[in-house]
PDB file of C-alpha atoms and ligand atoms in Angstrom:
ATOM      1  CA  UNK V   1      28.619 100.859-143.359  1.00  0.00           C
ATOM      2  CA  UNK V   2      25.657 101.513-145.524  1.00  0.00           C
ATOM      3  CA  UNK V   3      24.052  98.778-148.327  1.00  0.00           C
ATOM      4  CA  UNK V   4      21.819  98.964-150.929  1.00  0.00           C
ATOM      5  CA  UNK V   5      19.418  95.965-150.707  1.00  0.00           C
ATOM      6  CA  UNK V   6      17.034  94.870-154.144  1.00  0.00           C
ATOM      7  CA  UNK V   7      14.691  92.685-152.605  1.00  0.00           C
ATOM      8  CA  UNK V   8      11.783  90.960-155.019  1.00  0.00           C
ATOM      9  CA  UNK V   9       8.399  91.803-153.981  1.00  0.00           C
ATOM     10  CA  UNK V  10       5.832  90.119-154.691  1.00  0.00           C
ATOM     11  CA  UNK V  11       2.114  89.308-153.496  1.00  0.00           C
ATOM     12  CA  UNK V  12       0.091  86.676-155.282  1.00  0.00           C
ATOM     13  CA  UNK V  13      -3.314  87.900-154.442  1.00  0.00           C
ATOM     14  CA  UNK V  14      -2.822  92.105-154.892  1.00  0.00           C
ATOM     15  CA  UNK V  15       0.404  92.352-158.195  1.00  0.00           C
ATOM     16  CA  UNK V  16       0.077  91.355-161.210  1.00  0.00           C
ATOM     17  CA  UNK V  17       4.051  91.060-161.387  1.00  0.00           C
ATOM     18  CA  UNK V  18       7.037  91.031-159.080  1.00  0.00           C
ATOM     19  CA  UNK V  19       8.810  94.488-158.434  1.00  0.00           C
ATOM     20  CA  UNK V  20      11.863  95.192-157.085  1.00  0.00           C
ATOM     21  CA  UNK V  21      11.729  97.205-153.567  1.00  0.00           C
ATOM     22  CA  UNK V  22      15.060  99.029-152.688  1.00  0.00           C
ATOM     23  CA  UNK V  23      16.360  99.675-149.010  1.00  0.00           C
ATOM     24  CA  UNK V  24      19.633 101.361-147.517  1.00  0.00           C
ATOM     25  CA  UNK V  25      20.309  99.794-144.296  1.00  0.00           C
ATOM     26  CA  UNK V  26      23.140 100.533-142.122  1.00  0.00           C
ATOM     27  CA  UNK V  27      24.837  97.719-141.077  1.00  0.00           C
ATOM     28  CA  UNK V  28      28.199  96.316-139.732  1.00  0.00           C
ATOM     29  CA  UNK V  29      30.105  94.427-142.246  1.00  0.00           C
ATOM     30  CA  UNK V  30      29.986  91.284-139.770  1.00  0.00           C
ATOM     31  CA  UNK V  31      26.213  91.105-139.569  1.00  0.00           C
ATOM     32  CA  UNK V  32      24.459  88.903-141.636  1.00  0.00           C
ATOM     33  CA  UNK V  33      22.261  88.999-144.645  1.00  0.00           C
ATOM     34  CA  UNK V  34      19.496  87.788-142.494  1.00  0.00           C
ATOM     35  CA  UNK V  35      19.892  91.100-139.648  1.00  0.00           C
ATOM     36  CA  UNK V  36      19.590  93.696-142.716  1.00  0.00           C
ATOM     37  CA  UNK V  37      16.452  91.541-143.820  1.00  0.00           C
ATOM     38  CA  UNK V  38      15.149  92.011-140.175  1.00  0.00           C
ATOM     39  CA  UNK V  39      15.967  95.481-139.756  1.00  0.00           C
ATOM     40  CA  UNK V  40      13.955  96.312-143.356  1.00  0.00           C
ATOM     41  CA  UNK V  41      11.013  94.438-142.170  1.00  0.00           C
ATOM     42  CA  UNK V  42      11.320  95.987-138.215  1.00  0.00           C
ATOM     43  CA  UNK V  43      11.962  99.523-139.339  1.00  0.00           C
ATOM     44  CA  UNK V  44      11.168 100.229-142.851  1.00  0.00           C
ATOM     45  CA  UNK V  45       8.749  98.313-144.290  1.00  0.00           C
ATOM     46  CA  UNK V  46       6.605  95.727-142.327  1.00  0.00           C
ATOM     47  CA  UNK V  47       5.068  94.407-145.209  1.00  0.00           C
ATOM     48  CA  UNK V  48       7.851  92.555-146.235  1.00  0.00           C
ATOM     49  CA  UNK V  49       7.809  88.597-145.794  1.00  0.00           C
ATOM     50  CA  UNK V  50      10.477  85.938-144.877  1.00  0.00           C
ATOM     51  CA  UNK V  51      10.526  82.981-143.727  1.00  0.00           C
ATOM     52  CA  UNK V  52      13.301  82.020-140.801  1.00  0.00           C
ATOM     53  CA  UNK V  53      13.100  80.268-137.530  1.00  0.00           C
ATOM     54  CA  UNK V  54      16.502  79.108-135.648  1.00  0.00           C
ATOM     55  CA  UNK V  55      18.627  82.546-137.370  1.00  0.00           C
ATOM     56  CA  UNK V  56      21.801  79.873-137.055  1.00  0.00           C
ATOM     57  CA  UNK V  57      22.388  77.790-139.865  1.00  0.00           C
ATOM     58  CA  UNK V  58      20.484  74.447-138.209  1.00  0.00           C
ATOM     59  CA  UNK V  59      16.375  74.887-139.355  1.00  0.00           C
ATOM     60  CA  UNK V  60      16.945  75.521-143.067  1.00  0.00           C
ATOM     61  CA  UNK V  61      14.101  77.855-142.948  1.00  0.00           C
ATOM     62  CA  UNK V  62      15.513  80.836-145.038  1.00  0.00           C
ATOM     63  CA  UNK V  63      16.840  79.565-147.892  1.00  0.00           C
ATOM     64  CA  UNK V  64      17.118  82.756-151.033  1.00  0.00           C
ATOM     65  CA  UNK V  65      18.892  84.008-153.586  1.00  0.00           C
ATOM     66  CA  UNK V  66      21.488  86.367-152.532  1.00  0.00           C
ATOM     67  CA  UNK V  67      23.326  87.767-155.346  1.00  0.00           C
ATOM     68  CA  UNK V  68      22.124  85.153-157.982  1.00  0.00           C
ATOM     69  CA  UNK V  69      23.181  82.025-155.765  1.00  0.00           C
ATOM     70  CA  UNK V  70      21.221  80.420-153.431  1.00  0.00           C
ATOM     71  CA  UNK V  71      22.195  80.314-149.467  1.00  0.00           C
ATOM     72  CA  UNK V  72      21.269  80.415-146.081  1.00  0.00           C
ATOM     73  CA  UNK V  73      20.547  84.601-145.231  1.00  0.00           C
ATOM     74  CA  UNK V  74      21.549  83.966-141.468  1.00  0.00           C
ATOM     75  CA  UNK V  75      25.341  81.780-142.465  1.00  0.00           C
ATOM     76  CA  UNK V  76      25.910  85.048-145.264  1.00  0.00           C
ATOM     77  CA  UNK V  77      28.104  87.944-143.896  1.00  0.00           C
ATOM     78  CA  UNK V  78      27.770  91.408-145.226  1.00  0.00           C
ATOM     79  CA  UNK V  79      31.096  91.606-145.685  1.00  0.00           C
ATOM     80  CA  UNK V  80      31.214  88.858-148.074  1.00  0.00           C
ATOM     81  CA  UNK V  81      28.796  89.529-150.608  1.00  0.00           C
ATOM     82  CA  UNK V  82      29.516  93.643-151.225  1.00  0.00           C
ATOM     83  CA  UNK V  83      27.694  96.689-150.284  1.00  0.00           C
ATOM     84  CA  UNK V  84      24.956  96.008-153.204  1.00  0.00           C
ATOM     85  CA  UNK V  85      22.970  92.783-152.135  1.00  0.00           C
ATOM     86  CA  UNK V  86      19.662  91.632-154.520  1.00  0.00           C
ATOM     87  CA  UNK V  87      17.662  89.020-152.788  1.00  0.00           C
ATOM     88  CA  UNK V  88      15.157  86.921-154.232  1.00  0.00           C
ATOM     89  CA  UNK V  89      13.117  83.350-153.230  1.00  0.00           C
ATOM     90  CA  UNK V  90      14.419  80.692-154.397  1.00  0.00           C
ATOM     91  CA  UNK V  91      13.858  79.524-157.821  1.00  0.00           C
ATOM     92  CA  UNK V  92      10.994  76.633-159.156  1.00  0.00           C
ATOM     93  CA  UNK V  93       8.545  76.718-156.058  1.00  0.00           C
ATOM     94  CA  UNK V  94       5.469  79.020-156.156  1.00  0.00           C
ATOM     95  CA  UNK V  95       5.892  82.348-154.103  1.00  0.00           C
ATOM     96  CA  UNK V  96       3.586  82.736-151.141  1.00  0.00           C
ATOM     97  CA  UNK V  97       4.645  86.046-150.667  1.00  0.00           C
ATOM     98  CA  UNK V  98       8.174  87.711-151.566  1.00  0.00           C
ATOM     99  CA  UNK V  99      10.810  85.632-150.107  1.00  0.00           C
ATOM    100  CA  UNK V 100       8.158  83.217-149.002  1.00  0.00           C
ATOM    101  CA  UNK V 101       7.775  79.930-151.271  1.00  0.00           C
ATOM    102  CA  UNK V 102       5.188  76.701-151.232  1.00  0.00           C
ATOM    103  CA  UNK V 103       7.596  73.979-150.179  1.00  0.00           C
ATOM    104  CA  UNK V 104       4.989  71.799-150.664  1.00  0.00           C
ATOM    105  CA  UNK V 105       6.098  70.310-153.801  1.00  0.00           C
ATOM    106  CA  UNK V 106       9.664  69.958-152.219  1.00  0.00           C
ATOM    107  CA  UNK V 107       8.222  67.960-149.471  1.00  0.00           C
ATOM    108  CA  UNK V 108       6.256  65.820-151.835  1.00  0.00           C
ATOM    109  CA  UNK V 109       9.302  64.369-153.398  1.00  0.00           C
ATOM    110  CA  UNK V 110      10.994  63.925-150.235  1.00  0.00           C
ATOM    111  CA  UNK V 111       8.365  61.828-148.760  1.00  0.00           C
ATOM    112  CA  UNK V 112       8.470  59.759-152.398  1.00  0.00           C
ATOM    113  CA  UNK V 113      12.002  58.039-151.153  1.00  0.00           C
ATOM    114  CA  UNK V 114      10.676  57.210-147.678  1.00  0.00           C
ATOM    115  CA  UNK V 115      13.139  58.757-145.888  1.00  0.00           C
ATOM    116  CA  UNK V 116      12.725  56.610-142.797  1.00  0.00           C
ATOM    117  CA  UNK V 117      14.535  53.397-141.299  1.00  0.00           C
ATOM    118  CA  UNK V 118      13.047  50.114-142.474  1.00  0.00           C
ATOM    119  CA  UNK V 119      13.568  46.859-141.224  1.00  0.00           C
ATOM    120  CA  UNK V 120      10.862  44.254-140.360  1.00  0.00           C
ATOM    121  CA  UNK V 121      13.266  41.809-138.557  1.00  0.00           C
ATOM    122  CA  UNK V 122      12.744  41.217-135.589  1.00  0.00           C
ATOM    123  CA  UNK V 123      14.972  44.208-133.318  1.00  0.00           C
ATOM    124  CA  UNK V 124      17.851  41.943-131.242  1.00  0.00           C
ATOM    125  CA  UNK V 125      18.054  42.360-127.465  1.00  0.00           C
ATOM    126  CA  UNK V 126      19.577  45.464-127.827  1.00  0.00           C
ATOM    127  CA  UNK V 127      20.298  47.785-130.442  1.00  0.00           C
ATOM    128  CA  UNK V 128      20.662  47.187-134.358  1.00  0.00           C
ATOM    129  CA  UNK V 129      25.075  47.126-133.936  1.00  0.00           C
ATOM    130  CA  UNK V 130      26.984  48.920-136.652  1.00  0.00           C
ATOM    131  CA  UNK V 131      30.380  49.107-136.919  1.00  0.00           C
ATOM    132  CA  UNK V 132      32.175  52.481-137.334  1.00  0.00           C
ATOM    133  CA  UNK V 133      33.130  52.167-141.020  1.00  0.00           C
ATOM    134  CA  UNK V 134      29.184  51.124-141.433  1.00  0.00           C
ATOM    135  CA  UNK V 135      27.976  54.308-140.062  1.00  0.00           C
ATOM    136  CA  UNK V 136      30.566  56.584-142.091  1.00  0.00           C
ATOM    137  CA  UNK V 137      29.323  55.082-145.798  1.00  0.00           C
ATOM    138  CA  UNK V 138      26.200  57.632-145.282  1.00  0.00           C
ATOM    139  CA  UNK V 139      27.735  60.118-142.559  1.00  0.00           C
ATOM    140  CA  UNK V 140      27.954  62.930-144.762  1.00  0.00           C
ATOM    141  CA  UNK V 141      24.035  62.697-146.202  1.00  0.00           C
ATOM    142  CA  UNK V 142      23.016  62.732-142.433  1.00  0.00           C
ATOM    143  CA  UNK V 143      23.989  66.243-142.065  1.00  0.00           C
ATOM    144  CA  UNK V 144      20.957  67.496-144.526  1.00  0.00           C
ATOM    145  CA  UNK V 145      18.412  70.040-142.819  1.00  0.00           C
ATOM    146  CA  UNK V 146      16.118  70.218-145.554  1.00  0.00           C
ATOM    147  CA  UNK V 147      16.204  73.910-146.542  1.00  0.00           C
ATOM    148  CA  UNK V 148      16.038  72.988-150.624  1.00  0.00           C
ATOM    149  CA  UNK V 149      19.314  75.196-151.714  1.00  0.00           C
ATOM    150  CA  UNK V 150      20.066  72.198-153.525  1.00  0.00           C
ATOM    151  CA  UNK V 151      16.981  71.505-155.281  1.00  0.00           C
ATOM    152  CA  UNK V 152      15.897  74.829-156.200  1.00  0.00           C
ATOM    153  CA  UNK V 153      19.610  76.127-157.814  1.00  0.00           C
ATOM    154  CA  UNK V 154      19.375  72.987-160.153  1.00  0.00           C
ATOM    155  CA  UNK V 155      18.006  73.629-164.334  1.00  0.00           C
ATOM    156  CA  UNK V 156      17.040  70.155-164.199  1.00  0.00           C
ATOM    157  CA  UNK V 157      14.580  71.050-161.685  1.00  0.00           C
ATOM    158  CA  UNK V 158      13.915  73.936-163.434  1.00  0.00           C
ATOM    159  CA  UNK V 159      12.927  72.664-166.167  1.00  0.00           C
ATOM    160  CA  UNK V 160      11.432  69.832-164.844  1.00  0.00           C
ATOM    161  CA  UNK V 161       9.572  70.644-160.894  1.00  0.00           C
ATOM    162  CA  UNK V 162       8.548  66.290-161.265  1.00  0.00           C
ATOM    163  CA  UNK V 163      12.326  65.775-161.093  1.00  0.00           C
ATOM    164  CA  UNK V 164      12.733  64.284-157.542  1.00  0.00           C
ATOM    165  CA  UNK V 165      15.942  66.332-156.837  1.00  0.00           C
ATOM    166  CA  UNK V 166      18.873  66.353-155.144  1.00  0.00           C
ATOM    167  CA  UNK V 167      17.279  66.880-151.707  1.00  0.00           C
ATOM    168  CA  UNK V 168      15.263  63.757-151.980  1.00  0.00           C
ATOM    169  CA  UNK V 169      18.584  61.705-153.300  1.00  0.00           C
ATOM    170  CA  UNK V 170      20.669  62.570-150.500  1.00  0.00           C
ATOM    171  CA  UNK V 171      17.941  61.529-147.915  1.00  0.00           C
ATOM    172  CA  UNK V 172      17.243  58.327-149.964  1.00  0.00           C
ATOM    173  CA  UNK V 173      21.074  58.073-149.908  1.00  0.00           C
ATOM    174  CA  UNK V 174      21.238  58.538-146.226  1.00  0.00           C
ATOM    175  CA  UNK V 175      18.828  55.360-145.901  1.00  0.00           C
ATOM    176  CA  UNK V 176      20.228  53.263-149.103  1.00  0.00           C
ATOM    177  CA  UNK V 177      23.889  52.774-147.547  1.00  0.00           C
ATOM    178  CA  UNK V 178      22.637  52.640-143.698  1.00  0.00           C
ATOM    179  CA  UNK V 179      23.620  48.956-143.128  1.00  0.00           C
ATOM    180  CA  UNK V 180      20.678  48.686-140.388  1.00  0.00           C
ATOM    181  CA  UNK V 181      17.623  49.258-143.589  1.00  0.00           C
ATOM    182  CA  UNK V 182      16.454  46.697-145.834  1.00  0.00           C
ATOM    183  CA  UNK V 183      14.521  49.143-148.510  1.00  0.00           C
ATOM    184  CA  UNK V 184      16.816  50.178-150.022  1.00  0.00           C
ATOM    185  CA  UNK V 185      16.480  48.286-153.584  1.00  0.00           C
ATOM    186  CA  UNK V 186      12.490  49.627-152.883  1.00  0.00           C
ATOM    187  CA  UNK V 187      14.174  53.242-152.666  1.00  0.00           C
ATOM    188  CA  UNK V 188      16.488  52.913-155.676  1.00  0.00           C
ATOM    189  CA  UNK V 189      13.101  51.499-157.956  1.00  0.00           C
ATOM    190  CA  UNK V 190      11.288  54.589-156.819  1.00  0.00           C
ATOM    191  CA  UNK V 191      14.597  56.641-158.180  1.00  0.00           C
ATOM    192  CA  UNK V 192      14.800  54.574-161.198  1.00  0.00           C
ATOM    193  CA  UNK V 193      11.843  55.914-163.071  1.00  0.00           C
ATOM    194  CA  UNK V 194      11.977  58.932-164.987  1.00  0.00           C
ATOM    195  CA  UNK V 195      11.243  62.058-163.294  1.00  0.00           C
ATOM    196  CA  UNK V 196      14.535  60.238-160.853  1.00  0.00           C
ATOM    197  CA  UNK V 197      17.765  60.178-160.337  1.00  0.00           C
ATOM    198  CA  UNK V 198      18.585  59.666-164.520  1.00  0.00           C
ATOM    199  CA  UNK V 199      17.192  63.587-164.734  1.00  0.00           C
ATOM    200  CA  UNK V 200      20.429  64.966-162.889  1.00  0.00           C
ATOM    201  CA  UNK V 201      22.892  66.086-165.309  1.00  0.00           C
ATOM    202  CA  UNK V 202      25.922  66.453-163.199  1.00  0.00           C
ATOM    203  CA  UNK V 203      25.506  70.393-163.042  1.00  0.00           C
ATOM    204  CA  UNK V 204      27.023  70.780-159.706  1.00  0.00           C
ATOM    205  CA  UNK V 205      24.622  73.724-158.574  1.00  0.00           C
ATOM    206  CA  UNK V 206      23.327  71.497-155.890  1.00  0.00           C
ATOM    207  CA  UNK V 207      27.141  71.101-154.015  1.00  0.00           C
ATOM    208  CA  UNK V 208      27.568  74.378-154.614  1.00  0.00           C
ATOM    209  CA  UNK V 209      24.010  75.663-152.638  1.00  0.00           C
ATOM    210  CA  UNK V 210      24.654  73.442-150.126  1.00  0.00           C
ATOM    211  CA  UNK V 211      24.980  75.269-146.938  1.00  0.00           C
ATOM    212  CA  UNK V 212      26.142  72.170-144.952  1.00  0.00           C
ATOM    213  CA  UNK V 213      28.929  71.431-147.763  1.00  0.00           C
ATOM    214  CA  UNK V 214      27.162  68.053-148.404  1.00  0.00           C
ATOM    215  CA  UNK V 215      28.728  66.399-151.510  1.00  0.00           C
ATOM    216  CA  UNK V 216      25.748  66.286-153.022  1.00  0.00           C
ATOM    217  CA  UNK V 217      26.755  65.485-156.440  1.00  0.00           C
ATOM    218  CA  UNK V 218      28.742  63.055-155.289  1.00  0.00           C
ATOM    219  CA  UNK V 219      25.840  61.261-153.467  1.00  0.00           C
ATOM    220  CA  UNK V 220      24.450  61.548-156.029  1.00  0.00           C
ATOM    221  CA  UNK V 221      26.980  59.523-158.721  1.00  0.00           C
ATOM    222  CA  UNK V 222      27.252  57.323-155.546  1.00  0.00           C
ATOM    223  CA  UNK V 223      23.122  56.168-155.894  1.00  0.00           C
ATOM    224  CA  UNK V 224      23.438  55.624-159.446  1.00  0.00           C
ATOM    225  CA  UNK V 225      26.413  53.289-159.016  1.00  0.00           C
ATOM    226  CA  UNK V 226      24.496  51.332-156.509  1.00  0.00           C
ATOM    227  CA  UNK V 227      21.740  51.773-159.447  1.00  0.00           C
ATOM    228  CA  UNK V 228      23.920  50.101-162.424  1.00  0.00           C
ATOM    229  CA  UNK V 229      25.240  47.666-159.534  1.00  0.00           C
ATOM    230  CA  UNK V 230      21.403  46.433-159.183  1.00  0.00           C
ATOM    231  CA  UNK V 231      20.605  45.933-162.905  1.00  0.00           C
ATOM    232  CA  UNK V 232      19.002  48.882-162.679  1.00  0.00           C
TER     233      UNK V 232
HETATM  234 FE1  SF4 X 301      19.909  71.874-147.991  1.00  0.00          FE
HETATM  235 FE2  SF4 X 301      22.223  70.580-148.462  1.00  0.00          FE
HETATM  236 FE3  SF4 X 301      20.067  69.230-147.629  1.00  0.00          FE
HETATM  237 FE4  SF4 X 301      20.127  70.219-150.079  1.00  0.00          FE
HETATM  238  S1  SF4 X 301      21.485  68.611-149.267  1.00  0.00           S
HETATM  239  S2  SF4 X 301      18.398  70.322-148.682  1.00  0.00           S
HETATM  240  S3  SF4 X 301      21.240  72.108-149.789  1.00  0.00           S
HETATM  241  S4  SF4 X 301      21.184  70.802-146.504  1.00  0.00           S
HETATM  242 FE1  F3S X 302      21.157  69.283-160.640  1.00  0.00          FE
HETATM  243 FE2  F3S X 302      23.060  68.865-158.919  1.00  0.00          FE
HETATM  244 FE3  F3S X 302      22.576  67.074-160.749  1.00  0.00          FE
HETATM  245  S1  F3S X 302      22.593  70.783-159.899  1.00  0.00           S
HETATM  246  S2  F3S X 302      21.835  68.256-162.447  1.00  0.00           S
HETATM  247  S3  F3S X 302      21.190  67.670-159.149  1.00  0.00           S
HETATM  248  S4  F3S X 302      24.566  67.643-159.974  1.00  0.00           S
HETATM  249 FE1  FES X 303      17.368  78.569-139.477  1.00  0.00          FE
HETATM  250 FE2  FES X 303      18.703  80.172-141.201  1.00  0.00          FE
HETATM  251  S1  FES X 303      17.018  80.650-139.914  1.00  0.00           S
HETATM  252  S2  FES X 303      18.851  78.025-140.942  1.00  0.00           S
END
């Protein structure tokens, strides 16, 4: 089948503007998003620039807009999103180039929640033990690769780029209910200030994005209850 593909151009240091650059591609309706993507950049226009690394769903690397809502291009078929597919970088990060953005800042506020085990005990002969139902109160935020769908389809971040962001809740999340750490009031003062977790107004982009169907809104209503729980 053929498809029509919009995809925003745009180079920082040559347009004053973005543009829109259009491509038919012929594709099978089982290919991905990400294969038409390749086959404009491999045989119609090698200027174009994307970002992707593993091509299955497990780097978070290409992250865009397809059709107004952010996903991974290599989980999208063709076949589910139509023969007329715009795609665009994701939203509240600087473009590098087209479909290429600065995660810096993304990275910034992930590092804020230190995302890491802490625990200065001293270790016990062997492992740290934790029971079964211990491990499942953060299972779900330990499936996050860090490819900022959530954070970049939410107006809060918008409007806001110092809001910390979804991303960064889940991984504090991840470390706040992991029965082994002992930061985790440390993590939830870091979330209690004002560009934190107060800034999310339960817009449920972020679950949506989410291309490992984290619950991230509900991670999130679960840190502020540990929040209110702590005085905080
Ligand atoms: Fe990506 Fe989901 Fe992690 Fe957000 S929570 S960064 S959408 S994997
Ligand atoms: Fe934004 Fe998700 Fe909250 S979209 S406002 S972080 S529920
Ligand atoms: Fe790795 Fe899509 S290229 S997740």
């Amino acid at each position: 089948m053929k498809i029509q593909l919009k995809i925003r151009r745009f180079n920082p240091e040559t347009d004053k503007k973005p543009s829109w650059g259009k491509y038919e591609v012929e594709v099978e309706p089982t290919d991905r998003v990400l294969d038409a993507l390749h086959y404009v950049k491999w045989y119609q226009d090698g200027t174009l620039t994307l970002r992707r690394s593993c091509a299955h769903g497990i780097c978070g690397s290409d992250a865009v807009r397809i059709n107004g809502r952010n996903r991974l291009a290599c989980k999208v078929l063709i076949k589910d999103v139509g023969r007329k597919i715009t795609v665009e970088p994701i939203l509240g990060l600087p473009v590098v180039k087209d479909l290429v953005v600065d995660m810096q800042p993304f990275m910034d506020h992930y590092r804020s929640v230190m995302p890491y085990l802490i625990n200065d005990e001293p270790p016990p002969v062997t492992e740290r033990h934790q029971s079964i139902e211990e491990r499942e109160r953060f299972d779900d935020t330990t499936k996050c690769i860090l490819c900022a769908a959530c954070t970049t389809s939410c107006p809060s971040f918008w409007t806001m780029g110092q809001y910390v962001g979804p991303a960064a809740i889940v991984q504090a999340h991840r470390f706040i209910f992991d029965s082994r750490d002992r930061a985790g009031r440390e993590r939830l003062n870091i979330l209690a200030a004002s560009d934190g977790v107060w800034r999310c107004r339960t817009i449920y982009n972020c679950t949506d994005a989410c291309p490992r169907d984290i619950q991230v809104t509900q991670a999130i209503a679960e840190v502020k209850k540990e929040m209110l729980l702590n005085g905080l």
